[in-house]
Amino acid sequence: AIRFQRAVRLRVLQAVAESQAARRASRIGGYFDAEAGFVPRGTTATETVDLFRAVSPAEFEDIFRIGGFRAAPGGQSLAGKQFTLSLYEALGFADQVPDAAAIIRVRVPRSTLNQLEFSRSIDPFIFRNGVVTAQPGAQQQLLNQTLITIEHAF
C-alpha cells in the first residue's frame, strides 16, 4: 500500500511539474516536450537534453555558487555525478535517499550527452530510462563547459 501511495504521489508530482513547465515555456517563448523538457525558441527538442539530479542542501548550494559541478563541495571526492533523464525518476530516487532535498535540472547539448557514460543496470527499478554519469575530470569539465542552463526543478 505504501509503494502504491508513493507511486501515485510521484505520478501526480510529475504531472504538476510538466504542466508548470508547459505554462512557463509558453510565457517565455518556446515549447514543452515531454521527453526533452523546455525547448527554447529557435531550437528543436533533438538539439538539447534535460538531465535531472537529486541533491543534498550542501550540493545544491555549491552547484549554484560555482555555476556547475565538481566532485564534492570541498573538491575531495572521486565520485561521478549521476543524472536521470526524467524528473519522475529523480523524484523516485530522492524518496529513497534521506539527504536529497532538491531536484536540479540541467540542459546540455545532445552531443555532450553522447560523450558521458550511460547505464541501464544502475538501480533499474528506479531509473527505468537509465543513468547518465559524468566522471570526475574530463567528463565533468565537459559537462560544466557545455551547460546551457541549471535550474531548481523541484
Tab-separated table of N, CA and C in Angstrom:
chain	number	residue	atom	x	y	z
A	1	ALA	N	0.815	-1.188	0.000
A	1	ALA	CA	0.000	0.000	0.000
A	1	ALA	C	0.867	1.264	0.000
A	2	ILE	N	1.968	1.223	0.747
A	2	ILE	CA	2.842	2.391	0.818
A	2	ILE	C	3.510	2.637	-0.530
A	3	ARG	N	3.973	1.566	-1.187
A	3	ARG	CA	4.588	1.721	-2.507
A	3	ARG	C	3.594	2.299	-3.502
A	4	PHE	N	2.347	1.831	-3.442
A	4	PHE	CA	1.321	2.336	-4.344
A	4	PHE	C	1.090	3.825	-4.096
A	5	GLN	N	0.996	4.221	-2.818
A	5	GLN	CA	0.798	5.626	-2.485
A	5	GLN	C	1.966	6.473	-2.985
A	6	ARG	N	3.188	5.962	-2.822
A	6	ARG	CA	4.370	6.670	-3.296
A	6	ARG	C	4.341	6.823	-4.811
A	7	ALA	N	3.961	5.748	-5.505
A	7	ALA	CA	3.898	5.785	-6.967
A	7	ALA	C	2.854	6.791	-7.438
A	8	VAL	N	1.702	6.815	-6.783
A	8	VAL	CA	0.652	7.763	-7.143
A	8	VAL	C	1.135	9.187	-6.887
A	9	ARG	N	1.773	9.399	-5.742
A	9	ARG	CA	2.297	10.726	-5.406
A	9	ARG	C	3.310	11.187	-6.446
A	10	LEU	N	4.201	10.289	-6.865
A	10	LEU	CA	5.203	10.652	-7.858
A	10	LEU	C	4.569	10.965	-9.206
A	11	ARG	N	3.529	10.217	-9.589
A	11	ARG	CA	2.842	10.500	-10.861
A	11	ARG	C	2.173	11.870	-10.820
A	12	VAL	N	1.559	12.189	-9.696
A	12	VAL	CA	0.913	13.496	-9.550
A	12	VAL	C	1.965	14.604	-9.617
A	13	LEU	N	3.071	14.426	-8.911
A	13	LEU	CA	4.143	15.423	-8.934
A	13	LEU	C	4.696	15.607	-10.339
A	14	GLN	N	4.848	14.510	-11.079
A	14	GLN	CA	5.341	14.601	-12.447
A	14	GLN	C	4.368	15.393	-13.317
A	15	ALA	N	3.093	15.107	-13.189
A	15	ALA	CA	2.086	15.812	-13.989
A	15	ALA	C	2.069	17.301	-13.657
A	16	VAL	N	2.170	17.630	-12.384
A	16	VAL	CA	2.189	19.037	-11.970
A	16	VAL	C	3.436	19.728	-12.525
A	17	ALA	N	4.585	19.078	-12.409
A	17	ALA	CA	5.832	19.669	-12.901
A	17	ALA	C	5.772	19.895	-14.406
A	18	GLU	N	5.252	18.927	-15.155
A	18	GLU	CA	5.160	19.075	-16.611
A	18	GLU	C	4.173	20.176	-16.982
A	19	SER	N	3.073	20.276	-16.254
A	19	SER	CA	2.093	21.320	-16.525
A	19	SER	C	2.682	22.702	-16.253
A	20	GLN	N	3.394	22.839	-15.130
A	20	GLN	CA	4.026	24.120	-14.804
A	20	GLN	C	5.080	24.476	-15.848
A	21	ALA	N	5.835	23.497	-16.283
A	21	ALA	CA	6.870	23.742	-17.289
A	21	ALA	C	6.259	24.165	-18.615
A	22	ALA	N	5.144	23.572	-18.984
A	22	ALA	CA	4.479	23.943	-20.235
A	22	ALA	C	3.977	25.387	-20.166
A	23	ARG	N	3.393	25.786	-19.024
A	23	ARG	CA	2.927	27.162	-18.871
A	23	ARG	C	4.100	28.142	-18.913
A	24	ARG	N	5.184	27.791	-18.227
A	24	ARG	CA	6.370	28.642	-18.206
A	24	ARG	C	6.956	28.764	-19.621
A	25	ALA	N	6.977	27.658	-20.352
A	25	ALA	CA	7.526	27.651	-21.711
A	25	ALA	C	6.739	28.571	-22.625
A	26	SER	N	5.420	28.548	-22.506
A	26	SER	CA	4.609	29.387	-23.386
A	26	SER	C	4.779	30.866	-23.045
A	27	ARG	N	5.059	31.190	-21.783
A	27	ARG	CA	5.240	32.588	-21.375
A	27	ARG	C	6.576	33.157	-21.858
A	28	ILE	N	7.622	32.332	-21.841
A	28	ILE	CA	8.948	32.881	-22.148
A	28	ILE	C	9.409	32.556	-23.559
A	29	GLY	N	8.589	31.916	-24.343
A	29	GLY	CA	8.947	31.644	-25.730
A	29	GLY	C	9.628	30.308	-25.875
A	30	GLY	N	8.944	29.385	-26.454
A	30	GLY	CA	9.453	28.039	-26.628
A	30	GLY	C	8.301	27.080	-26.453
A	31	TYR	N	8.613	25.833	-26.272
A	31	TYR	CA	7.561	24.858	-26.040
A	31	TYR	C	8.075	23.762	-25.122
A	32	PHE	N	7.150	22.990	-24.588
A	32	PHE	CA	7.491	21.913	-23.671
A	32	PHE	C	7.323	20.584	-24.386
A	33	ASP	N	8.389	19.797	-24.406
A	33	ASP	CA	8.372	18.472	-24.998
A	33	ASP	C	8.449	17.466	-23.848
A	34	ALA	N	7.571	16.462	-23.846
A	34	ALA	CA	7.510	15.510	-22.728
A	34	ALA	C	8.847	14.819	-22.498
A	35	GLU	N	9.600	14.551	-23.535
A	35	GLU	CA	10.892	13.875	-23.378
A	35	GLU	C	12.029	14.860	-23.123
A	36	ALA	N	12.019	15.975	-23.830
A	36	ALA	CA	13.153	16.895	-23.768
A	36	ALA	C	12.983	18.001	-22.743
A	37	GLY	N	11.749	18.213	-22.240
A	37	GLY	CA	11.507	19.319	-21.323
A	37	GLY	C	11.294	20.603	-22.097
A	38	PHE	N	11.680	21.735	-21.504
A	38	PHE	CA	11.506	23.017	-22.171
A	38	PHE	C	12.487	23.128	-23.328
A	39	VAL	N	11.987	23.508	-24.489
A	39	VAL	CA	12.821	23.690	-25.674
A	39	VAL	C	12.762	25.172	-26.045
A	40	PRO	N	13.885	25.893	-25.943
A	40	PRO	CA	13.887	27.317	-26.240
A	40	PRO	C	13.524	27.610	-27.700
A	41	ARG	N	12.955	28.796	-27.924
A	41	ARG	CA	12.626	29.223	-29.289
A	41	ARG	C	13.884	29.191	-30.146
A	42	GLY	N	13.746	28.683	-31.360
A	42	GLY	CA	14.876	28.643	-32.284
A	42	GLY	C	15.676	27.358	-32.231
A	43	THR	N	15.313	26.431	-31.348
A	43	THR	CA	15.991	25.137	-31.306
A	43	THR	C	14.953	24.043	-31.454
A	44	THR	N	15.415	22.825	-31.537
A	44	THR	CA	14.499	21.686	-31.589
A	44	THR	C	14.794	20.772	-30.423
A	45	ALA	N	13.842	19.914	-30.112
A	45	ALA	CA	13.991	19.004	-28.975
A	45	ALA	C	15.195	18.087	-29.137
A	46	THR	N	15.589	17.799	-30.360
A	46	THR	CA	16.693	16.866	-30.564
A	46	THR	C	18.061	17.508	-30.357
A	47	GLU	N	18.144	18.845	-30.284
A	47	GLU	CA	19.426	19.520	-30.114
A	47	GLU	C	19.900	19.556	-28.669
A	48	THR	N	18.968	19.526	-27.718
A	48	THR	CA	19.327	19.589	-26.306
A	48	THR	C	18.642	18.456	-25.548
A	49	VAL	N	19.158	18.211	-24.356
A	49	VAL	CA	18.548	17.201	-23.492
A	49	VAL	C	18.599	17.708	-22.060
A	50	ASP	N	17.548	17.423	-21.292
A	50	ASP	CA	17.497	17.777	-19.879
A	50	ASP	C	17.902	16.563	-19.048
A	51	LEU	N	18.727	16.817	-18.045
A	51	LEU	CA	19.152	15.792	-17.102
A	51	LEU	C	18.720	16.243	-15.711
A	52	PHE	N	18.365	15.281	-14.849
A	52	PHE	CA	17.863	15.594	-13.514
A	52	PHE	C	18.739	14.903	-12.475
A	53	ARG	N	18.954	15.587	-11.351
A	53	ARG	CA	19.774	15.039	-10.266
A	53	ARG	C	19.179	15.432	-8.926
A	54	ALA	N	19.029	14.444	-8.043
A	54	ALA	CA	18.619	14.703	-6.665
A	54	ALA	C	19.874	15.106	-5.892
A	55	VAL	N	19.788	16.205	-5.138
A	55	VAL	CA	20.967	16.730	-4.454
A	55	VAL	C	20.671	17.063	-2.995
A	56	SER	N	21.723	17.064	-2.206
A	56	SER	CA	21.630	17.467	-0.799
A	56	SER	C	21.640	18.995	-0.724
A	57	PRO	N	21.296	19.553	0.431
A	57	PRO	CA	21.364	21.018	0.570
A	57	PRO	C	22.764	21.575	0.286
A	58	ALA	N	23.806	20.877	0.756
A	58	ALA	CA	25.173	21.361	0.541
A	58	ALA	C	25.537	21.351	-0.943
A	59	GLU	N	25.177	20.273	-1.646
A	59	GLU	CA	25.491	20.207	-3.072
A	59	GLU	C	24.675	21.239	-3.855
A	60	PHE	N	23.413	21.415	-3.482
A	60	PHE	CA	22.560	22.410	-4.142
A	60	PHE	C	23.213	23.789	-4.062
A	61	GLU	N	23.609	24.171	-2.860
A	61	GLU	CA	24.247	25.478	-2.662
A	61	GLU	C	25.531	25.586	-3.470
A	62	ASP	N	26.336	24.527	-3.473
A	62	ASP	CA	27.605	24.535	-4.190
A	62	ASP	C	27.407	24.663	-5.701
A	63	ILE	N	26.441	23.953	-6.250
A	63	ILE	CA	26.179	23.996	-7.694
A	63	ILE	C	25.857	25.418	-8.138
A	64	PHE	N	24.988	26.088	-7.395
A	64	PHE	CA	24.584	27.426	-7.789
A	64	PHE	C	25.627	28.483	-7.430
A	65	ARG	N	26.477	28.189	-6.447
A	65	ARG	CA	27.548	29.130	-6.099
A	65	ARG	C	28.635	29.126	-7.181
A	66	ILE	N	29.016	27.925	-7.674
A	66	ILE	CA	30.092	27.867	-8.671
A	66	ILE	C	29.568	27.799	-10.104
A	67	GLY	N	28.253	27.597	-10.260
A	67	GLY	CA	27.673	27.544	-11.601
A	67	GLY	C	27.956	26.258	-12.345
A	68	GLY	N	28.132	25.177	-11.605
A	68	GLY	CA	28.415	23.891	-12.248
A	68	GLY	C	28.637	22.804	-11.220
A	69	PHE	N	29.347	21.784	-11.640
A	69	PHE	CA	29.554	20.608	-10.804
A	69	PHE	C	31.031	20.396	-10.539
A	70	ARG	N	31.288	19.847	-9.368
A	70	ARG	CA	32.630	19.377	-9.035
A	70	ARG	C	32.466	18.122	-8.201
A	71	ALA	N	33.540	17.418	-7.988
A	71	ALA	CA	33.461	16.103	-7.352
A	71	ALA	C	32.773	16.150	-5.989
A	72	ALA	N	33.023	17.178	-5.215
A	72	ALA	CA	32.355	17.379	-3.922
A	72	ALA	C	32.519	18.842	-3.569
A	73	PRO	N	31.671	19.378	-2.664
A	73	PRO	CA	31.818	20.798	-2.322
A	73	PRO	C	33.236	21.190	-1.935
A	74	GLY	N	33.974	20.283	-1.305
A	74	GLY	CA	35.371	20.556	-0.974
A	74	GLY	C	36.320	20.119	-2.065
A	75	GLY	N	35.774	19.488	-3.120
A	75	GLY	CA	36.597	19.007	-4.216
A	75	GLY	C	37.405	17.775	-3.877
A	76	GLN	N	37.074	17.078	-2.789
A	76	GLN	CA	37.877	15.960	-2.316
A	76	GLN	C	37.383	14.583	-2.754
A	77	SER	N	36.232	14.486	-3.379
A	77	SER	CA	35.641	13.188	-3.706
A	77	SER	C	35.988	12.769	-5.130
A	78	LEU	N	36.057	11.469	-5.357
A	78	LEU	CA	36.283	10.940	-6.704
A	78	LEU	C	34.983	10.454	-7.327
A	79	ALA	N	33.861	10.711	-6.687
A	79	ALA	CA	32.576	10.212	-7.180
A	79	ALA	C	32.113	10.995	-8.403
A	80	GLY	N	31.539	10.258	-9.355
A	80	GLY	CA	30.949	10.893	-10.523
A	80	GLY	C	29.593	11.481	-10.172
A	81	LYS	N	29.080	12.321	-11.054
A	81	LYS	CA	27.751	12.914	-10.878
A	81	LYS	C	26.784	12.134	-11.754
A	82	GLN	N	25.760	11.552	-11.117
A	82	GLN	CA	24.789	10.744	-11.842
A	82	GLN	C	23.491	11.510	-12.035
A	83	PHE	N	22.940	11.369	-13.223
A	83	PHE	CA	21.717	12.056	-13.623
A	83	PHE	C	20.751	11.046	-14.225
A	84	THR	N	19.497	11.389	-14.167
A	84	THR	CA	18.472	10.618	-14.856
A	84	THR	C	17.885	11.497	-15.952
A	85	LEU	N	17.195	10.868	-16.866
A	85	LEU	CA	16.586	11.594	-17.982
A	85	LEU	C	15.166	12.034	-17.669
A	86	SER	N	14.700	11.755	-16.445
A	86	SER	CA	13.297	12.008	-16.107
A	86	SER	C	13.168	12.615	-14.708
A	87	LEU	N	12.374	13.668	-14.603
A	87	LEU	CA	12.076	14.249	-13.299
A	87	LEU	C	11.421	13.210	-12.398
A	88	TYR	N	10.528	12.422	-12.958
A	88	TYR	CA	9.820	11.383	-12.215
A	88	TYR	C	10.804	10.409	-11.565
A	89	GLU	N	11.817	9.982	-12.313
A	89	GLU	CA	12.797	9.045	-11.763
A	89	GLU	C	13.677	9.712	-10.707
A	90	ALA	N	14.007	10.975	-10.893
A	90	ALA	CA	14.787	11.701	-9.884
A	90	ALA	C	13.993	11.821	-8.585
A	91	LEU	N	12.690	12.061	-8.704
A	91	LEU	CA	11.837	12.122	-7.510
A	91	LEU	C	11.782	10.762	-6.816
A	92	GLY	N	11.703	9.689	-7.596
A	92	GLY	CA	11.698	8.343	-7.018
A	92	GLY	C	12.984	8.048	-6.276
A	93	PHE	N	14.109	8.472	-6.831
A	93	PHE	CA	15.391	8.282	-6.172
A	93	PHE	C	15.463	9.121	-4.898
A	94	ALA	N	15.008	10.363	-4.966
A	94	ALA	CA	15.036	11.249	-3.800
A	94	ALA	C	14.216	10.677	-2.650
A	95	ASP	N	13.179	9.933	-2.984
A	95	ASP	CA	12.364	9.284	-1.959
A	95	ASP	C	13.159	8.234	-1.183
A	96	GLN	N	14.194	7.677	-1.802
A	96	GLN	CA	14.992	6.615	-1.192
A	96	GLN	C	16.232	7.129	-0.461
A	97	VAL	N	16.607	8.375	-0.707
A	97	VAL	CA	17.843	8.929	-0.149
A	97	VAL	C	17.495	10.013	0.870
A	98	PRO	N	17.829	9.786	2.141
A	98	PRO	CA	17.403	10.726	3.187
A	98	PRO	C	17.935	12.150	3.040
A	99	ASP	N	19.135	12.334	2.469
A	99	ASP	CA	19.670	13.696	2.413
A	99	ASP	C	19.332	14.436	1.121
A	100	ALA	N	18.563	13.830	0.224
A	100	ALA	CA	18.150	14.521	-1.006
A	100	ALA	C	17.085	15.558	-0.649
A	101	ALA	N	17.382	16.811	-0.947
A	101	ALA	CA	16.473	17.897	-0.564
A	101	ALA	C	15.890	18.628	-1.760
A	102	ALA	N	16.465	18.425	-2.936
A	102	ALA	CA	16.004	19.146	-4.123
A	102	ALA	C	16.354	18.348	-5.370
A	103	ILE	N	15.673	18.687	-6.454
A	103	ILE	CA	15.979	18.113	-7.760
A	103	ILE	C	16.430	19.275	-8.639
A	104	ILE	N	17.580	19.102	-9.276
A	104	ILE	CA	18.016	20.119	-10.225
A	104	ILE	C	17.882	19.571	-11.636
A	105	ARG	N	17.677	20.496	-12.554
A	105	ARG	CA	17.593	20.141	-13.976
A	105	ARG	C	18.706	20.895	-14.692
A	106	VAL	N	19.458	20.183	-15.511
A	106	VAL	CA	20.458	20.831	-16.349
A	106	VAL	C	20.127	20.540	-17.801
A	107	ARG	N	20.362	21.515	-18.650
A	107	ARG	CA	20.164	21.335	-20.093
A	107	ARG	C	21.537	21.386	-20.741
A	108	VAL	N	21.807	20.357	-21.549
A	108	VAL	CA	23.075	20.271	-22.266
A	108	VAL	C	22.800	19.919	-23.725
A	109	PRO	N	23.749	20.196	-24.608
A	109	PRO	CA	23.592	19.748	-25.988
A	109	PRO	C	23.583	18.212	-26.036
A	110	ARG	N	22.827	17.667	-26.938
A	110	ARG	CA	22.780	16.209	-27.088
A	110	ARG	C	24.177	15.646	-27.349
A	111	SER	N	25.027	16.414	-28.031
A	111	SER	CA	26.390	15.940	-28.303
A	111	SER	C	27.176	15.720	-27.005
A	112	THR	N	26.895	16.508	-25.964
A	112	THR	CA	27.543	16.303	-24.668
A	112	THR	C	27.077	14.995	-24.049
A	113	LEU	N	25.779	14.756	-24.099
A	113	LEU	CA	25.225	13.523	-23.541
A	113	LEU	C	25.907	12.311	-24.151
A	114	ASN	N	26.173	12.360	-25.436
A	114	ASN	CA	26.790	11.231	-26.136
A	114	ASN	C	28.225	10.967	-25.687
A	115	GLN	N	28.844	11.922	-24.976
A	115	GLN	CA	30.223	11.758	-24.516
A	115	GLN	C	30.315	11.372	-23.031
A	116	LEU	N	29.162	11.247	-22.366
A	116	LEU	CA	29.132	10.823	-20.964
A	116	LEU	C	28.799	9.341	-20.899
A	117	GLU	N	28.937	8.759	-19.726
A	117	GLU	CA	28.645	7.333	-19.561
A	117	GLU	C	27.147	7.117	-19.383
A	118	PHE	N	26.643	6.019	-19.901
A	118	PHE	CA	25.227	5.692	-19.787
A	118	PHE	C	25.101	4.239	-19.353
A	119	SER	N	24.190	3.967	-18.408
A	119	SER	CA	23.965	2.605	-17.934
A	119	SER	C	22.482	2.374	-17.660
A	120	ARG	N	22.021	1.204	-18.020
A	120	ARG	CA	20.667	0.792	-17.665
A	120	ARG	C	20.675	-0.199	-16.499
A	121	SER	N	21.858	-0.504	-15.956
A	121	SER	CA	21.945	-1.502	-14.890
A	121	SER	C	22.071	-0.891	-13.491
A	122	ILE	N	22.140	0.420	-13.377
A	122	ILE	CA	22.222	1.072	-12.064
A	122	ILE	C	20.803	1.301	-11.555
A	123	ASP	N	20.451	0.663	-10.457
A	123	ASP	CA	19.122	0.787	-9.848
A	123	ASP	C	17.998	0.789	-10.892
A	124	PRO	N	17.863	-0.281	-11.677
A	124	PRO	CA	16.889	-0.280	-12.782
A	124	PRO	C	15.430	-0.192	-12.330
A	125	PHE	N	15.149	-0.454	-11.063
A	125	PHE	CA	13.764	-0.341	-10.591
A	125	PHE	C	13.373	1.117	-10.358
A	126	ILE	N	14.367	1.973	-10.166
A	126	ILE	CA	14.121	3.402	-10.017
A	126	ILE	C	14.385	4.115	-11.344
A	127	PHE	N	15.552	3.825	-11.931
A	127	PHE	CA	15.980	4.503	-13.158
A	127	PHE	C	15.659	3.646	-14.374
A	128	ARG	N	14.416	3.608	-14.739
A	128	ARG	CA	13.985	2.757	-15.857
A	128	ARG	C	14.521	3.230	-17.194
A	129	ASN	N	14.811	4.525	-17.308
A	129	ASN	CA	15.359	5.066	-18.555
A	129	ASN	C	16.883	5.090	-18.565
A	130	GLY	N	17.498	4.622	-17.473
A	130	GLY	CA	18.955	4.594	-17.394
A	130	GLY	C	19.525	5.751	-16.599
A	131	VAL	N	20.834	5.692	-16.393
A	131	VAL	CA	21.570	6.693	-15.619
A	131	VAL	C	22.716	7.227	-16.476
A	132	VAL	N	22.860	8.546	-16.478
A	132	VAL	CA	23.963	9.206	-17.160
A	132	VAL	C	24.951	9.633	-16.084
A	133	THR	N	26.229	9.292	-16.275
A	133	THR	CA	27.249	9.634	-15.285
A	133	THR	C	28.327	10.502	-15.921
A	134	ALA	N	28.642	11.598	-15.251
A	134	ALA	CA	29.789	12.437	-15.622
A	134	ALA	C	30.879	12.139	-14.599
A	135	GLN	N	31.920	11.452	-15.032
A	135	GLN	CA	33.014	11.091	-14.143
A	135	GLN	C	33.870	12.314	-13.853
A	136	PRO	N	34.536	12.335	-12.674
A	136	PRO	CA	35.418	13.464	-12.353
A	136	PRO	C	36.499	13.612	-13.426
A	137	GLY	N	36.944	14.815	-13.593
A	137	GLY	CA	37.980	15.063	-14.589
A	137	GLY	C	37.383	15.559	-15.890
A	138	ALA	N	37.773	14.961	-16.988
A	138	ALA	CA	37.404	15.442	-18.320
A	138	ALA	C	35.890	15.462	-18.548
A	139	GLN	N	35.173	14.439	-18.070
A	139	GLN	CA	33.726	14.417	-18.303
A	139	GLN	C	33.007	15.526	-17.529
A	140	GLN	N	33.397	15.752	-16.272
A	140	GLN	CA	32.755	16.838	-15.522
A	140	GLN	C	33.143	18.201	-16.095
A	141	GLN	N	34.353	18.337	-16.583
A	141	GLN	CA	34.747	19.588	-17.236
A	141	GLN	C	33.917	19.820	-18.492
A	142	LEU	N	33.720	18.764	-19.286
A	142	LEU	CA	32.885	18.866	-20.481
A	142	LEU	C	31.463	19.270	-20.113
A	143	LEU	N	30.909	18.619	-19.092
A	143	LEU	CA	29.558	18.949	-18.637
A	143	LEU	C	29.473	20.425	-18.249
A	144	ASN	N	30.411	20.889	-17.440
A	144	ASN	CA	30.400	22.290	-16.993
A	144	ASN	C	30.582	23.274	-18.148
A	145	GLN	N	31.420	22.939	-19.105
A	145	GLN	CA	31.686	23.833	-20.230
A	145	GLN	C	30.507	23.929	-21.194
A	146	THR	N	29.682	22.879	-21.235
A	146	THR	CA	28.596	22.869	-22.220
A	146	THR	C	27.217	23.075	-21.600
A	147	LEU	N	27.150	23.352	-20.288
A	147	LEU	CA	25.857	23.599	-19.645
A	147	LEU	C	25.148	24.769	-20.311
A	148	ILE	N	23.897	24.560	-20.656
A	148	ILE	CA	23.086	25.636	-21.208
A	148	ILE	C	22.320	26.314	-20.064
A	149	THR	N	21.700	25.493	-19.212
A	149	THR	CA	21.007	26.024	-18.032
A	149	THR	C	21.144	25.052	-16.874
A	150	ILE	N	21.073	25.616	-15.679
A	150	ILE	CA	20.943	24.844	-14.437
A	150	ILE	C	19.774	25.490	-13.709
A	151	GLU	N	18.821	24.665	-13.261
A	151	GLU	CA	17.700	25.243	-12.521
A	151	GLU	C	17.189	24.293	-11.453
A	152	HIS	N	16.548	24.878	-10.475
A	152	HIS	CA	15.908	24.127	-9.404
A	152	HIS	C	14.581	23.613	-9.962
A	153	ALA	N	14.481	22.309	-10.179
A	153	ALA	CA	13.267	21.731	-10.786
A	153	ALA	C	12.229	21.355	-9.755
A	154	PHE	N	12.665	20.958	-8.559
A	154	PHE	CA	11.716	20.536	-7.528
A	154	PHE	C	12.378	20.620	-6.173
